[in-house]
Amino acid sequence: MLPLKEKDKPVVQKLLSAGCCPRCVLRFCCVSVQAAYRRPRQDTLKELQAFISNTDNDKSTESTDENNKSHDAAVSDPPSKRAKLEPSAEEDDAAAVKPKDEESRVCVVCLGILQELCDTAQAVKISEAVKAEKYEFDTLVLSVSLPAQLCVREHSCWLHVKKELREKSIALDKDDVVQVKEAFKWIMQGLVAKELGGVAVVTRSMFEVGVEFTHPETDADCHFLASTCPDCFKPTKNKQSVFTRMAVVKALEKIADAKFLKHSPCPPARPSSSCTPQGVQCLHVSVFVAGRYNKFCRSLPQTPWVIDGERRMESSVEELIAAPVVSSFRADGFNFSSSGREDVDVRTLGNGRPFAMELLNPHKSRLNKVEMKQLQETINESSDKIRVRDLQIVTREAMSRMKEGEEEKTKSYTALVWTQKPIQREDIAFIDDIKDLTLDQKTPLRVLHRRALAVRQRVVHTMTTRFLDSHHFHLGLKTQAGTYIKEFVHGDFGRTKPNLCVLLKTDTDILELDVESVDVDWPPPIPE
Ligand code: ZN
């Protein structure tokens, strides 16, 4: 039986005659027993009608208790017997047709949300939509978005019962009223779980299934609030309408009862139709994947290179890595980041450069070690321009380790240097003895279009030379991250000081550059 008390009777009476559905009546009676909402609403309606008619028939408390008992008995009776009892609970001429009529009318408060919009048929629709997208998940959270004007109806209904409650000096706060959203979830969670074969529908999950309802017929219901509380309705860039749920709730908190009642009928007017369910939106939280990459090609940019809408290079590091990863996790998209980046003509050798990817709305969120290894192989087999190692799933938090302290990290390079003047082995040997050389680097001309003009100090920790011929040698450098190596070699018209031209007293240029190592200890190595 319904957990209602004697004091609820006038409220039940008032709400039923105002056109509230039985579940909304329970909400306004602050019934927080979830099971009460899950019962067929026709049964609840019958019970509510019996509940109030008992008072009408007999005012004494004792006999009310008696009636309640017999009423309990009626509920547990077979349906045929119960059906016979119904007309006796009705008072007016239309007694015989009223129950059915009442059931089919759209609730003035929830606009049908707690009526036919939360039953097994709806649960089937939701679960079919989820199944169609073939997500892999253990639990899901059900979210529901209701039309903002529902809050106006809720407020109107609240004012409708408030007067009654005041007169009876019953303490009831608006916050105690069970929200439509809550009741909807209490009913639907179990039904959706059942349709999805017993998946746990919980309050927090990586996987969210959202259902949205609109009710165009009553969209204008909340518009008067814009004139009574203009502060609450400021246009925002991303919203289609200023009448967001948040704004409407805020305005309703501010508006005086008398002013509200001037603009809005109380109780709310009868709608002619129920809310319209919009599509089911499924969203899985992002999965993060990290690893290290080598780049072996001097004509491969890190990101797609597009100038004036035209592609300059056929592929990129990012695309070569992302394509197999996105397809394995069946993600909708990705964000790629790495510990620094190299120019298109620079190779990255050694252990490679740490990178991380955020996979957006992945339909599959877990790959075991074997599957990750296979994925890594798929990437490596797809192209000989790049190679990936240490591929693994990481947390969002762990990703920040890649970026933190990036400036303090060291990087090692090898440059192929050309000298204008002929050189001998011994001419360059002194370079090996230079330690911790501090450079003043004015923003290079080649990056001036995207970086602010400044002088940055960077340290070249060590250098090693390897003589090749009278005009060429290999220069190995270990530097602070962020050092512009090319500019150190050719001097950038004196914008980098000191530079190799100054040190060797001849013009020098850089012909090739390789990154040998990026000394970031993340992500952790994965044994082969
Ligand atoms: Zn309702």
Coordinates of C-alpha atoms and ligand atoms in Angstrom, one line a residue:
M1 CA 0.0 0.0 0.0
L2 CA 1.0 3.6 -0.5
P3 CA 3.0 5.2 2.3
L4 CA 0.6 8.1 2.7
K5 CA -0.6 9.7 6.0
E6 CA -3.8 11.2 7.0
K7 CA -2.4 14.7 6.6
D8 CA -1.7 14.0 2.9
K9 CA -5.4 13.5 2.1
P10 CA -6.3 17.2 1.3
V11 CA -3.1 17.4 -0.9
V12 CA -4.0 14.2 -2.8
Q13 CA -7.6 15.5 -3.3
K14 CA -6.4 18.8 -4.5
L15 CA -3.8 17.5 -6.9
L16 CA -6.0 14.8 -8.4
S17 CA -8.7 17.3 -9.2
A18 CA -6.2 19.7 -10.6
G19 CA -5.2 17.1 -13.2
C20 CA -2.0 15.7 -11.7
C21 CA -1.0 12.1 -12.5
P22 CA -0.9 9.7 -9.6
R23 CA 2.9 9.7 -9.6
C24 CA 3.1 13.5 -9.4
V25 CA 0.7 13.2 -6.5
L26 CA 3.1 10.9 -4.7
R27 CA 5.9 13.4 -5.5
F28 CA 4.0 16.3 -3.9
C29 CA 3.3 14.1 -0.9
C30 CA 7.1 13.7 -0.6
V31 CA 6.8 9.9 -1.0
S32 CA 10.5 8.8 -1.3
V33 CA 9.8 5.1 -1.4
Q34 CA 11.0 4.2 -4.9
A35 CA 8.8 1.1 -5.2
A36 CA 5.7 3.3 -4.9
Y37 CA 6.6 4.9 -8.3
R38 CA 7.3 1.6 -10.0
R39 CA 3.8 0.2 -9.5
P40 CA 1.4 0.5 -12.4
R41 CA 0.1 4.0 -12.3
Q42 CA -3.5 2.8 -12.8
D43 CA -3.2 0.9 -9.6
T44 CA -1.8 3.9 -7.8
L45 CA -4.6 6.0 -9.1
K46 CA -7.2 3.6 -7.9
E47 CA -5.5 3.5 -4.5
L48 CA -5.3 7.3 -4.3
Q49 CA -9.0 7.6 -5.2
A50 CA -9.9 5.0 -2.5
F51 CA -7.7 6.8 -0.1
I52 CA -9.5 10.2 -0.4
S53 CA -12.9 8.7 -0.7
N54 CA -12.4 7.0 2.7
T55 CA -12.2 10.4 4.3
D56 CA -15.3 11.6 2.5
N57 CA -17.3 8.6 3.7
D58 CA -16.2 8.6 7.3
K59 CA -14.5 11.3 9.2
S60 CA -13.6 9.4 12.4
T61 CA -10.1 8.3 12.7
E62 CA -10.9 4.8 13.9
S63 CA -13.1 3.9 11.0
T64 CA -10.6 5.5 8.7
D65 CA -8.1 2.9 9.9
E66 CA -10.8 0.3 9.4
N67 CA -11.3 1.5 5.9
N68 CA -7.6 1.4 5.2
K69 CA -7.6 -2.2 6.2
S70 CA -10.4 -3.2 4.0
H71 CA -8.8 -1.1 1.3
D72 CA -5.6 -3.2 1.7
A73 CA -7.7 -6.3 1.3
A74 CA -9.2 -4.9 -1.9
V75 CA -5.7 -4.3 -3.4
S76 CA -4.7 -7.9 -2.8
D77 CA -7.9 -9.2 -4.2
P78 CA -8.0 -10.6 -7.8
P79 CA -8.4 -7.8 -10.4
S80 CA -11.9 -8.8 -11.3
K81 CA -13.1 -8.2 -7.8
R82 CA -11.2 -4.9 -7.6
A83 CA -12.7 -3.7 -10.8
K84 CA -16.2 -4.0 -9.2
L85 CA -15.1 -1.9 -6.2
E86 CA -14.1 1.1 -8.5
P87 CA -17.4 2.7 -9.3
S88 CA -18.3 2.8 -5.6
A89 CA -15.2 5.0 -5.1
E90 CA -16.5 7.5 -7.6
E91 CA -18.8 10.3 -6.7
D92 CA -20.1 12.0 -9.8
D93 CA -22.4 11.0 -12.7
A94 CA -19.5 10.1 -14.9
A95 CA -18.3 7.6 -12.4
A96 CA -18.3 4.7 -14.8
V97 CA -16.1 6.4 -17.5
K98 CA -14.0 8.6 -15.3
P99 CA -11.1 6.3 -14.3
K100 CA -10.2 5.5 -17.8
D101 CA -10.6 9.1 -18.9
E102 CA -8.4 10.2 -16.1
E103 CA -5.7 7.8 -16.9
S104 CA -5.4 8.9 -20.5
R105 CA -5.2 12.6 -19.8
V106 CA -1.9 14.2 -19.9
C107 CA -0.6 15.3 -16.4
V108 CA -0.6 19.1 -15.9
V109 CA 2.7 18.9 -14.1
C110 CA 5.0 16.3 -15.7
L111 CA 3.4 16.6 -19.1
G112 CA 3.3 12.8 -19.5
I113 CA 6.9 12.1 -18.4
L114 CA 5.7 10.0 -15.4
Q115 CA 2.9 8.5 -17.4
E116 CA 3.3 6.7 -20.7
L117 CA 6.8 8.1 -21.2
C118 CA 8.2 5.9 -18.5
D119 CA 7.1 2.4 -19.1
T120 CA 8.5 -0.8 -20.6
A121 CA 7.9 0.4 -24.1
Q122 CA 10.2 3.5 -23.5
A123 CA 12.7 1.2 -21.8
V124 CA 12.8 -1.0 -24.9
K125 CA 13.3 2.1 -27.1
I126 CA 16.2 3.3 -25.0
S127 CA 17.9 -0.1 -24.8
E128 CA 17.4 -0.7 -28.5
A129 CA 19.2 2.7 -29.2
V130 CA 22.0 1.6 -26.8
K131 CA 22.4 -1.8 -28.4
A132 CA 22.4 -0.3 -31.9
E133 CA 25.6 1.6 -31.1
K134 CA 27.4 -1.6 -29.9
Y135 CA 29.0 0.0 -26.9
E136 CA 31.0 -2.2 -24.5
F137 CA 30.2 -1.3 -20.9
D138 CA 29.6 -2.8 -17.4
T139 CA 27.4 -0.1 -15.9
L140 CA 25.5 2.9 -17.2
V141 CA 24.1 6.1 -15.8
L142 CA 20.7 7.3 -17.1
S143 CA 20.4 11.0 -17.5
V144 CA 17.2 12.9 -18.4
S145 CA 16.7 16.3 -19.8
L146 CA 13.3 17.9 -19.3
P147 CA 11.8 21.0 -20.9
A148 CA 12.5 24.0 -18.8
Q149 CA 8.8 25.0 -18.6
L150 CA 8.2 22.0 -16.5
C151 CA 9.7 23.9 -13.6
V152 CA 7.1 26.6 -14.1
R153 CA 4.3 24.0 -13.8
E154 CA 6.0 22.5 -10.8
H155 CA 6.1 25.9 -9.2
S156 CA 2.5 26.6 -10.0
C157 CA 1.5 23.2 -8.6
W158 CA 3.5 23.9 -5.5
L159 CA 1.8 27.2 -4.9
H160 CA -1.5 25.4 -5.4
V161 CA -0.9 23.0 -2.5
K162 CA 1.1 25.5 -0.4
K163 CA -2.1 27.4 0.6
E164 CA -3.8 24.2 1.7
L165 CA -0.7 23.2 3.7
R166 CA -0.4 26.6 5.4
E167 CA -4.0 26.4 6.6
K168 CA -3.4 23.0 8.1
S169 CA 0.0 24.3 9.4
I170 CA 1.8 21.4 7.8
A171 CA 5.5 22.1 7.4
L172 CA 6.6 21.1 3.9
D173 CA 9.4 22.6 2.0
K174 CA 9.5 22.8 -1.8
D175 CA 12.8 21.0 -1.8
D176 CA 11.1 18.0 -0.1
V177 CA 9.0 17.5 -3.2
V178 CA 10.4 14.6 -5.2
Q179 CA 11.7 15.8 -8.5
V180 CA 10.3 14.5 -11.8
K181 CA 13.8 13.5 -12.9
E182 CA 14.3 11.5 -9.7
A183 CA 11.0 9.7 -10.0
F184 CA 11.6 9.0 -13.7
K185 CA 15.0 7.4 -13.0
W186 CA 13.5 5.4 -10.1
I187 CA 11.0 3.9 -12.5
M188 CA 13.2 3.6 -15.6
Q189 CA 16.5 2.4 -14.3
G190 CA 15.3 -1.0 -13.5
L191 CA 13.3 -1.3 -16.7
V192 CA 16.3 -0.3 -18.8
A193 CA 18.6 -2.6 -16.9
K194 CA 16.3 -5.5 -17.5
E195 CA 16.0 -4.7 -21.2
L196 CA 19.8 -4.6 -21.5
G197 CA 20.2 -8.0 -19.9
G198 CA 20.9 -7.1 -16.3
V199 CA 23.5 -4.3 -16.8
A200 CA 23.7 -2.2 -13.6
V201 CA 22.1 1.2 -14.0
V202 CA 23.9 3.3 -11.4
T203 CA 24.4 6.9 -10.3
R204 CA 28.0 7.2 -11.5
S205 CA 29.3 5.5 -14.5
M206 CA 31.8 6.0 -17.4
F207 CA 28.9 5.4 -19.8
E208 CA 25.9 7.8 -19.9
V209 CA 22.7 7.3 -21.7
G210 CA 20.7 10.5 -22.1
V211 CA 17.1 10.9 -22.9
E212 CA 15.7 14.3 -23.8
F213 CA 12.1 15.4 -23.8
T214 CA 10.6 18.5 -25.4
H215 CA 7.2 20.0 -25.3
P216 CA 6.8 22.6 -28.0
E217 CA 3.2 23.3 -27.2
T218 CA 4.1 24.9 -23.9
D219 CA 7.5 26.4 -24.7
A220 CA 6.2 29.9 -24.2
D221 CA 5.1 29.1 -20.7
C222 CA 8.3 30.4 -19.2
H223 CA 8.7 33.5 -21.3
F224 CA 7.0 35.8 -18.9
L225 CA 10.0 35.2 -16.5
A226 CA 12.3 37.1 -18.8
S227 CA 10.4 40.3 -18.1
T228 CA 10.0 39.7 -14.3
C229 CA 13.7 38.6 -13.9
P230 CA 15.7 39.9 -16.8
D231 CA 19.0 39.3 -14.9
C232 CA 18.4 35.6 -15.1
F233 CA 18.2 35.4 -18.8
K234 CA 21.4 36.6 -20.4
P235 CA 22.2 35.3 -23.9
T236 CA 25.1 32.9 -24.0
K237 CA 27.1 31.9 -27.0
N238 CA 26.5 28.1 -27.0
K239 CA 22.8 28.0 -26.0
Q240 CA 20.0 28.1 -28.5
S241 CA 17.6 29.6 -26.1
V242 CA 18.1 31.8 -23.0
F243 CA 15.4 29.8 -21.3
T244 CA 17.7 27.1 -19.9
R245 CA 16.5 25.0 -17.0
M246 CA 19.1 26.7 -14.7
A247 CA 17.9 30.2 -15.6
V248 CA 14.2 29.3 -15.2
V249 CA 14.9 27.7 -11.7
K250 CA 16.8 30.8 -10.7
A251 CA 14.0 33.1 -11.8
L252 CA 11.4 31.0 -10.0
E253 CA 13.4 31.3 -6.8
K254 CA 13.3 35.1 -7.1
I255 CA 9.8 35.8 -8.2
A256 CA 7.1 36.7 -5.6
D257 CA 4.1 34.4 -5.4
A258 CA 1.6 37.1 -6.3
K259 CA 3.6 38.2 -9.3
F260 CA 3.9 34.6 -10.5
L261 CA 0.2 34.0 -10.1
K262 CA -0.5 37.0 -12.3
H263 CA 1.2 35.4 -15.2
S264 CA 0.7 31.8 -14.7
P265 CA -2.4 29.7 -14.1
C266 CA -2.6 27.9 -10.8
P267 CA -3.0 25.0 -11.0
P268 CA -1.3 24.7 -14.4
A269 CA -3.5 24.5 -17.5
R270 CA -4.3 21.2 -19.2
P271 CA -1.9 20.3 -22.0
S272 CA -3.3 18.6 -25.1
S273 CA -0.3 16.4 -25.7
S274 CA 2.5 14.7 -23.9
C275 CA 6.2 15.5 -24.2
T276 CA 8.1 14.3 -27.3
P277 CA 11.0 12.1 -26.6
Q278 CA 14.1 13.1 -28.6
G279 CA 16.8 10.7 -29.7
V280 CA 18.8 8.7 -27.2
Q281 CA 22.3 10.1 -26.7
C282 CA 25.0 7.7 -25.7
L283 CA 28.3 9.0 -24.4
H284 CA 31.3 7.2 -23.0
V285 CA 33.9 9.1 -21.1
S286 CA 37.2 9.5 -23.0
V287 CA 39.9 6.9 -22.9
F288 CA 43.6 8.0 -22.9
V289 CA 46.3 6.1 -24.7
A290 CA 50.0 7.0 -24.6
G291 CA 53.3 5.7 -26.1
R292 CA 56.4 6.9 -27.8
Y293 CA 56.9 7.4 -31.5
N294 CA 59.9 7.4 -33.9
K295 CA 59.7 9.4 -37.1
F296 CA 62.0 8.1 -39.8
C297 CA 60.9 10.3 -42.6
R298 CA 62.0 13.9 -43.5
S299 CA 58.8 14.8 -45.3
L300 CA 56.3 13.8 -42.7
P301 CA 54.7 16.5 -40.6
Q302 CA 53.5 15.8 -37.1
T303 CA 50.0 17.1 -37.7
P304 CA 48.1 17.4 -41.0
W305 CA 49.7 20.2 -43.0
V306 CA 47.0 22.2 -44.7
I307 CA 47.6 25.6 -46.3
D308 CA 44.6 27.6 -47.7
G309 CA 42.5 24.4 -47.5
E310 CA 45.1 22.5 -49.6
R311 CA 47.0 19.5 -48.2
R312 CA 50.7 19.8 -48.5
M313 CA 51.8 16.4 -47.3
E314 CA 49.9 13.2 -47.8
S315 CA 50.0 12.1 -44.2
S316 CA 51.2 13.0 -40.7
V317 CA 52.5 11.3 -37.6
E318 CA 49.3 12.0 -35.9
E319 CA 47.1 10.4 -38.6
L320 CA 49.3 7.4 -39.0
I321 CA 49.1 6.6 -35.2
A322 CA 45.5 7.7 -34.7
A323 CA 43.8 5.8 -37.5
P324 CA 44.3 2.3 -36.1
V325 CA 43.8 3.4 -32.5
V326 CA 40.6 5.2 -33.2
S327 CA 39.3 2.2 -35.1
S328 CA 40.3 -0.3 -32.3
F329 CA 38.5 1.8 -29.6
R330 CA 35.7 2.7 -32.1
A331 CA 36.0 6.3 -31.0
D332 CA 34.2 9.3 -32.5
G333 CA 37.4 11.4 -32.6
F334 CA 40.7 12.1 -30.9
N335 CA 43.0 14.8 -29.6
F336 CA 46.7 14.2 -30.0
S337 CA 49.5 15.8 -28.0
S338 CA 53.2 15.1 -27.6
S339 CA 56.1 16.1 -25.5
G340 CA 57.3 18.9 -27.9
R341 CA 57.3 18.4 -31.6
E342 CA 59.8 18.3 -34.4
D343 CA 59.9 20.1 -37.8
V344 CA 58.7 18.3 -40.8
D345 CA 62.3 17.6 -42.0
V346 CA 63.5 16.4 -38.6
R347 CA 63.6 12.7 -37.7
T348 CA 63.0 11.4 -34.2
L349 CA 65.1 8.4 -33.4
G350 CA 66.2 6.6 -30.3
N351 CA 63.5 5.7 -27.8
G352 CA 61.1 8.2 -29.5
R353 CA 59.0 11.0 -28.4
P354 CA 56.3 10.6 -25.8
F355 CA 52.8 11.2 -27.0
A356 CA 49.3 10.8 -25.7
M357 CA 45.8 10.7 -27.3
E358 CA 42.4 11.4 -25.9
L359 CA 39.9 9.1 -27.6
L360 CA 36.5 10.8 -27.7
N361 CA 33.3 8.7 -27.0
P362 CA 35.0 5.3 -27.4
H363 CA 32.5 2.5 -28.0
K364 CA 35.1 0.1 -26.6
S365 CA 37.1 1.3 -23.6
R366 CA 39.3 -1.6 -22.7
L367 CA 42.0 -3.5 -24.5
N368 CA 44.0 -6.1 -22.7
K369 CA 47.8 -6.3 -23.0
V370 CA 47.7 -8.7 -25.9
E371 CA 45.3 -6.5 -27.8
M372 CA 47.3 -3.4 -27.1
K373 CA 50.4 -5.2 -28.4
Q374 CA 48.5 -6.2 -31.5
L375 CA 47.3 -2.6 -32.0
Q376 CA 50.9 -1.4 -31.7
E377 CA 51.9 -3.9 -34.4
T378 CA 49.1 -2.8 -36.6
I379 CA 50.3 0.8 -36.4
N380 CA 53.9 -0.3 -37.1
E381 CA 53.0 -2.5 -40.0
S382 CA 50.9 0.3 -41.6
S383 CA 53.9 2.5 -42.4
D384 CA 57.7 2.5 -42.4
K385 CA 57.7 6.2 -41.8
I386 CA 57.0 5.9 -38.1
R387 CA 57.2 3.3 -35.3
V388 CA 55.4 3.2 -32.0
R389 CA 56.5 1.6 -28.7
D390 CA 55.2 1.5 -25.1
L391 CA 51.6 1.8 -26.3
Q392 CA 49.3 1.7 -23.2
I393 CA 46.1 3.0 -21.7
V394 CA 46.7 5.7 -19.2
T395 CA 44.6 8.0 -17.0
R396 CA 43.8 11.6 -17.7
E397 CA 45.8 12.6 -14.7
A398 CA 48.9 10.7 -15.8
M399 CA 48.8 12.5 -19.1
S400 CA 49.7 15.8 -17.4
R401 CA 53.1 14.3 -16.4
M402 CA 54.1 14.5 -20.1
K403 CA 53.6 18.3 -20.1
E404 CA 54.8 19.2 -16.7
G405 CA 58.3 20.5 -16.3
E406 CA 58.8 20.2 -20.1
E407 CA 61.1 23.1 -20.0
E408 CA 63.5 21.5 -17.6
K409 CA 63.8 18.3 -19.6
T410 CA 66.8 17.6 -21.8
K411 CA 66.8 16.6 -25.4
S412 CA 69.6 15.1 -27.5
Y413 CA 70.1 15.8 -31.2
T414 CA 72.5 15.0 -34.1
A415 CA 73.0 17.7 -36.7
L416 CA 74.8 17.4 -40.1
V417 CA 76.7 20.6 -40.3
W418 CA 78.3 22.3 -43.4
T419 CA 81.1 24.8 -43.1
Q420 CA 82.0 27.4 -45.7
K421 CA 85.8 27.2 -44.9
P422 CA 87.5 23.9 -45.3
I423 CA 88.1 22.2 -41.9
Q424 CA 90.4 19.7 -40.5
R425 CA 89.7 17.2 -37.7
E426 CA 91.5 19.3 -35.1
D427 CA 89.7 22.5 -36.1
I428 CA 86.5 21.2 -34.5
A429 CA 87.9 19.2 -31.6
F430 CA 87.6 22.1 -29.1
I431 CA 83.8 22.0 -29.4
D432 CA 83.8 18.7 -27.4
D433 CA 85.2 20.6 -24.4
I434 CA 82.4 23.2 -24.2
K435 CA 80.0 22.5 -21.3
D436 CA 76.8 24.2 -20.3
L437 CA 76.9 27.0 -22.9
T438 CA 74.1 29.5 -22.4
L439 CA 72.5 30.9 -25.5
D440 CA 70.4 34.0 -25.9
Q441 CA 67.9 33.1 -28.6
K442 CA 65.7 35.9 -30.1
T443 CA 62.5 34.3 -31.4
P444 CA 63.6 32.7 -34.8
L445 CA 62.5 34.4 -37.9
R446 CA 60.8 31.2 -39.1
V447 CA 58.5 31.0 -36.1
L448 CA 58.0 34.7 -35.6
H449 CA 54.5 34.5 -37.2
R450 CA 53.3 32.3 -34.3
R451 CA 55.5 33.1 -31.3
A452 CA 55.9 36.4 -29.5
L453 CA 59.2 38.3 -30.0
A454 CA 61.4 37.6 -27.0
V455 CA 64.9 36.6 -26.0
R456 CA 65.0 33.2 -24.4
Q457 CA 67.9 31.8 -22.6
R458 CA 68.6 28.1 -23.3
V459 CA 71.5 25.9 -22.2
V460 CA 73.5 23.5 -24.4
H461 CA 74.8 21.1 -21.9
T462 CA 77.3 19.1 -24.0
M463 CA 78.4 18.8 -27.6
T464 CA 80.3 16.1 -29.5
T465 CA 81.8 16.3 -33.0
R466 CA 82.4 13.6 -35.6
F467 CA 84.5 14.7 -38.6
L468 CA 83.1 13.7 -42.0
D469 CA 85.1 15.6 -44.7
S470 CA 86.6 19.0 -45.2
H471 CA 83.2 20.7 -45.3
H472 CA 81.0 18.4 -43.2
F473 CA 80.8 17.1 -39.6
H474 CA 78.2 15.6 -37.3
L475 CA 77.4 17.6 -34.2
G476 CA 75.8 15.8 -31.3
L477 CA 74.0 18.1 -28.8
K478 CA 72.4 17.6 -25.4
T479 CA 70.3 20.7 -24.7
Q480 CA 67.6 22.1 -22.5
A481 CA 64.2 21.5 -24.1
G482 CA 63.1 24.4 -26.2
T483 CA 66.5 25.2 -27.6
Y484 CA 66.3 26.1 -31.3
I485 CA 69.0 23.9 -32.8
K486 CA 68.9 25.1 -36.4
E487 CA 69.3 28.7 -35.2
F488 CA 72.2 27.7 -33.0
V489 CA 74.0 26.3 -36.0
H490 CA 73.4 29.0 -38.7
G491 CA 73.0 31.9 -36.2
D492 CA 69.7 33.2 -37.6
F493 CA 71.4 36.5 -38.8
G494 CA 72.9 36.9 -35.3
R495 CA 69.6 36.5 -33.5
T496 CA 71.1 33.5 -31.6
K497 CA 74.2 34.3 -29.6
P498 CA 76.7 32.7 -29.4
N499 CA 76.2 30.4 -32.4
L500 CA 78.3 27.9 -34.3
C501 CA 79.4 30.4 -36.9
V502 CA 80.9 32.6 -34.2
L503 CA 82.6 29.6 -32.5
L504 CA 84.1 28.2 -35.7
K505 CA 84.7 31.7 -37.3
T506 CA 83.1 30.6 -40.6
D507 CA 79.6 30.4 -42.0
T508 CA 78.0 27.2 -41.0
D509 CA 74.6 25.7 -42.0
I510 CA 72.5 22.8 -40.9
L511 CA 71.8 20.1 -43.6
E512 CA 70.0 17.5 -41.5
L513 CA 68.7 17.2 -37.9
D514 CA 67.6 14.2 -35.9
V515 CA 66.2 14.0 -32.4
E516 CA 68.1 11.3 -30.6
S517 CA 66.2 11.3 -27.4
V518 CA 63.5 13.1 -25.5
D519 CA 64.3 12.7 -21.8
V520 CA 60.8 12.4 -20.4
D521 CA 60.3 9.4 -18.1
W522 CA 56.7 8.9 -19.2
P523 CA 55.0 6.8 -20.2
P524 CA 56.6 3.8 -18.4
P525 CA 58.3 1.4 -20.7
I526 CA 56.5 -1.8 -21.6
P527 CA 58.8 -4.8 -21.9
E528 CA 58.8 -6.2 -25.4
Ligands
ZN1 ZN 2.6 13.8 -13.6

